[in-house]
Amino acid sequence: MRLGEAIRLELHDVDLRESLLNVRGTKFGKSRLVPIHASTRTVLARYRARRLRFPTCRASTFFINSNGNRLERGEIHRTFYKLSRQIGLRGATASRGPRIHDFRHRFAVETLLRWYRDGEDVERRLPVLSTYLGHVHINDTYWYLSACPRLMGLAVERLERRWEARP
């Protein structure tokens, strides 16, 4: 999910029974259902239980700050930078380093790498990843193929095997 999509999740958008998130108001004004892993469901259930016990909660959003209000981008980025410095992802005074959005990119690249390694038909599966990421056009998902040298290498290897197999 994009950061803005997560911030805008409402309590009723998080269906833990079905392990689904209803993502509304996306970058392109569309909505989509995002399945979540059982481990994510467990963490979100714990969070929801704590959140519902929050005495001064005024927000209808799923994620709130310590004052019971909806989260803001600036708060999230500051917390991310602080934590990334604490665990060594970013230097103590570095102004550059990993960004929150990089996790989304990493997810897409790792999914594509896994599909190539497992011998999946990536062309057939790409629309699934595109929908999951909330891309309007599949070309937006193809970009991940060119952005990662390892993916390009796997794609070339597969193409070469097909050429070699031709009579």
CSV table of C-alpha atoms in Angstrom, one decimal:
chain,number,residue,atom,x,y,z
A,1,MET,CA,0.0,0.0,0.0
A,2,ARG,CA,1.0,3.6,-0.4
A,3,LEU,CA,1.4,5.6,2.7
A,4,GLY,CA,-1.6,7.8,2.0
A,5,GLU,CA,-3.7,4.7,1.5
A,6,ALA,CA,-2.7,3.3,4.9
A,7,ILE,CA,-3.3,6.6,6.7
A,8,ARG,CA,-6.9,6.9,5.2
A,9,LEU,CA,-7.9,3.4,6.2
A,10,GLU,CA,-11.1,3.6,8.3
A,11,LEU,CA,-12.0,1.1,11.0
A,12,HIS,CA,-14.6,-0.5,8.8
A,13,ASP,CA,-12.0,-0.9,6.0
A,14,VAL,CA,-10.0,-3.5,8.0
A,15,ASP,CA,-11.8,-6.8,7.8
A,16,LEU,CA,-9.8,-9.1,10.0
A,17,ARG,CA,-12.3,-12.0,9.7
A,18,GLU,CA,-11.8,-12.2,6.0
A,19,SER,CA,-8.2,-11.0,6.1
A,20,LEU,CA,-8.9,-8.1,3.7
A,21,LEU,CA,-8.2,-4.4,3.6
A,22,ASN,CA,-10.6,-2.2,1.6
A,23,VAL,CA,-8.4,0.5,0.2
A,24,ARG,CA,-10.4,3.6,-0.9
A,25,GLY,CA,-9.4,6.9,-2.3
A,26,THR,CA,-6.2,5.6,-4.0
A,27,LYS,CA,-3.8,7.7,-6.0
A,28,PHE,CA,-6.0,7.3,-9.0
A,29,GLY,CA,-9.4,7.5,-7.3
A,30,LYS,CA,-10.1,3.8,-7.4
A,31,SER,CA,-10.7,1.3,-4.7
A,32,ARG,CA,-9.3,-2.2,-4.3
A,33,LEU,CA,-9.4,-5.1,-1.8
A,34,VAL,CA,-5.9,-6.1,-0.5
A,35,PRO,CA,-5.6,-9.6,1.1
A,36,ILE,CA,-3.4,-9.7,4.2
A,37,HIS,CA,-1.2,-12.5,5.5
A,38,ALA,CA,-2.2,-14.3,8.7
A,39,SER,CA,0.7,-12.7,10.6
A,40,THR,CA,-0.4,-9.3,9.5
A,41,ARG,CA,-3.9,-10.0,10.6
A,42,THR,CA,-2.7,-11.0,14.1
A,43,VAL,CA,-0.7,-7.8,14.5
A,44,LEU,CA,-3.6,-5.7,13.2
A,45,ALA,CA,-6.0,-7.4,15.6
A,46,ARG,CA,-3.7,-6.6,18.5
A,47,TYR,CA,-3.4,-3.0,17.4
A,48,ARG,CA,-7.2,-2.7,17.0
A,49,ALA,CA,-7.8,-4.1,20.5
A,50,ARG,CA,-5.4,-1.5,21.9
A,51,ARG,CA,-6.8,1.3,19.8
A,52,LEU,CA,-10.4,0.6,20.9
A,53,ARG,CA,-9.3,1.0,24.5
A,54,PHE,CA,-7.9,4.4,23.8
A,55,PRO,CA,-10.0,6.7,25.9
A,56,THR,CA,-9.8,10.0,23.9
A,57,CYS,CA,-9.9,8.6,20.4
A,58,ARG,CA,-11.7,11.0,18.1
A,59,ALA,CA,-10.6,9.6,14.7
A,60,SER,CA,-12.5,7.1,12.6
A,61,THR,CA,-9.3,6.1,10.9
A,62,PHE,CA,-7.7,2.8,11.8
A,63,PHE,CA,-4.3,4.2,12.6
A,64,ILE,CA,-4.1,6.9,15.2
A,65,ASN,CA,-1.4,8.9,17.0
A,66,SER,CA,-0.9,9.1,20.7
A,67,ASN,CA,-3.5,11.9,21.0
A,68,GLY,CA,-6.2,9.8,19.4
A,69,ASN,CA,-6.1,11.7,16.1
A,70,ARG,CA,-5.5,10.4,12.6
A,71,LEU,CA,-1.9,10.0,11.7
A,72,GLU,CA,-0.1,12.6,9.6
A,73,ARG,CA,2.6,12.0,7.0
A,74,GLY,CA,5.1,14.2,8.8
A,75,GLU,CA,4.7,12.2,12.1
A,76,ILE,CA,5.2,8.9,10.2
A,77,HIS,CA,8.3,10.1,8.4
A,78,ARG,CA,9.9,11.5,11.5
A,79,THR,CA,9.2,8.2,13.4
A,80,PHE,CA,10.6,6.2,10.4
A,81,TYR,CA,13.8,8.3,10.2
A,82,LYS,CA,14.3,8.0,14.0
A,83,LEU,CA,13.8,4.2,14.0
A,84,SER,CA,15.9,3.7,10.8
A,85,ARG,CA,18.8,5.6,12.6
A,86,GLN,CA,18.4,3.5,15.7
A,87,ILE,CA,18.7,0.2,13.8
A,88,GLY,CA,21.5,1.4,11.5
A,89,LEU,CA,19.6,1.7,8.2
A,90,ARG,CA,20.5,5.4,8.1
A,91,GLY,CA,23.5,7.2,9.6
A,92,ALA,CA,23.0,9.3,12.7
A,93,THR,CA,23.1,12.6,10.7
A,94,ALA,CA,22.4,11.3,7.3
A,95,SER,CA,19.8,13.2,5.2
A,96,ARG,CA,19.6,10.4,2.7
A,97,GLY,CA,18.7,6.7,3.2
A,98,PRO,CA,15.8,4.3,2.9
A,99,ARG,CA,12.3,5.8,2.5
A,100,ILE,CA,9.0,4.3,3.5
A,101,HIS,CA,8.0,4.0,-0.1
A,102,ASP,CA,11.1,1.8,-0.7
A,103,PHE,CA,9.3,-1.0,1.1
A,104,ARG,CA,6.6,-1.0,-1.5
A,105,HIS,CA,9.2,-1.1,-4.3
A,106,ARG,CA,11.0,-4.0,-2.5
A,107,PHE,CA,7.8,-6.0,-2.2
A,108,ALA,CA,7.1,-5.6,-5.9
A,109,VAL,CA,10.7,-6.6,-6.9
A,110,GLU,CA,10.9,-9.5,-4.5
A,111,THR,CA,7.5,-10.8,-5.8
A,112,LEU,CA,8.8,-10.7,-9.4
A,113,LEU,CA,12.1,-12.3,-8.4
A,114,ARG,CA,10.3,-15.1,-6.6
A,115,TRP,CA,8.0,-15.7,-9.6
A,116,TYR,CA,11.0,-15.9,-12.0
A,117,ARG,CA,12.9,-18.3,-9.7
A,118,ASP,CA,9.8,-20.5,-9.3
A,119,GLY,CA,9.3,-20.7,-13.0
A,120,GLU,CA,6.0,-18.9,-12.9
A,121,ASP,CA,4.6,-17.3,-16.0
A,122,VAL,CA,5.4,-13.7,-15.1
A,123,GLU,CA,3.5,-12.2,-18.0
A,124,ARG,CA,0.3,-14.0,-16.9
A,125,ARG,CA,0.8,-13.1,-13.2
A,126,LEU,CA,1.8,-9.4,-13.7
A,127,PRO,CA,-1.8,-8.1,-13.8
A,128,VAL,CA,-2.3,-9.7,-10.4
A,129,LEU,CA,0.7,-7.7,-8.9
A,130,SER,CA,-0.4,-4.6,-10.8
A,131,THR,CA,-3.9,-4.8,-9.2
A,132,TYR,CA,-2.5,-5.5,-5.8
A,133,LEU,CA,-0.3,-2.5,-6.0
A,134,GLY,CA,-3.1,-0.3,-7.2
A,135,HIS,CA,-1.6,0.5,-10.6
A,136,VAL,CA,-4.1,1.8,-13.2
A,137,HIS,CA,-1.9,0.7,-16.1
A,138,ILE,CA,0.2,-2.5,-16.2
A,139,ASN,CA,3.0,-0.5,-17.7
A,140,ASP,CA,3.5,1.1,-14.2
A,141,THR,CA,4.2,-2.4,-12.9
A,142,TYR,CA,6.6,-3.3,-15.8
A,143,TRP,CA,8.8,-0.4,-14.6
A,144,TYR,CA,9.9,-2.6,-11.7
A,145,LEU,CA,11.4,-5.1,-14.2
A,146,SER,CA,13.7,-2.4,-15.6
A,147,ALA,CA,14.5,-0.9,-12.3
A,148,CYS,CA,16.3,-3.9,-10.9
A,149,PRO,CA,19.4,-5.5,-12.6
A,150,ARG,CA,18.7,-8.9,-10.9
A,151,LEU,CA,15.2,-8.9,-12.5
A,152,MET,CA,16.6,-7.9,-15.9
A,153,GLY,CA,19.1,-10.7,-15.6
A,154,LEU,CA,16.4,-13.3,-14.8
A,155,ALA,CA,14.2,-12.1,-17.6
A,156,VAL,CA,17.1,-12.3,-20.1
A,157,GLU,CA,18.0,-15.8,-18.9
A,158,ARG,CA,14.4,-16.9,-19.5
A,159,LEU,CA,14.3,-15.3,-22.9
A,160,GLU,CA,17.7,-17.0,-23.9
A,161,ARG,CA,16.4,-20.4,-22.8
A,162,ARG,CA,13.3,-19.9,-25.0
A,163,TRP,CA,15.5,-19.0,-28.0
A,164,GLU,CA,17.8,-22.0,-27.4
A,165,ALA,CA,14.8,-24.3,-27.2
A,166,ARG,CA,13.5,-23.3,-30.6
A,167,PRO,CA,14.1,-25.8,-33.4
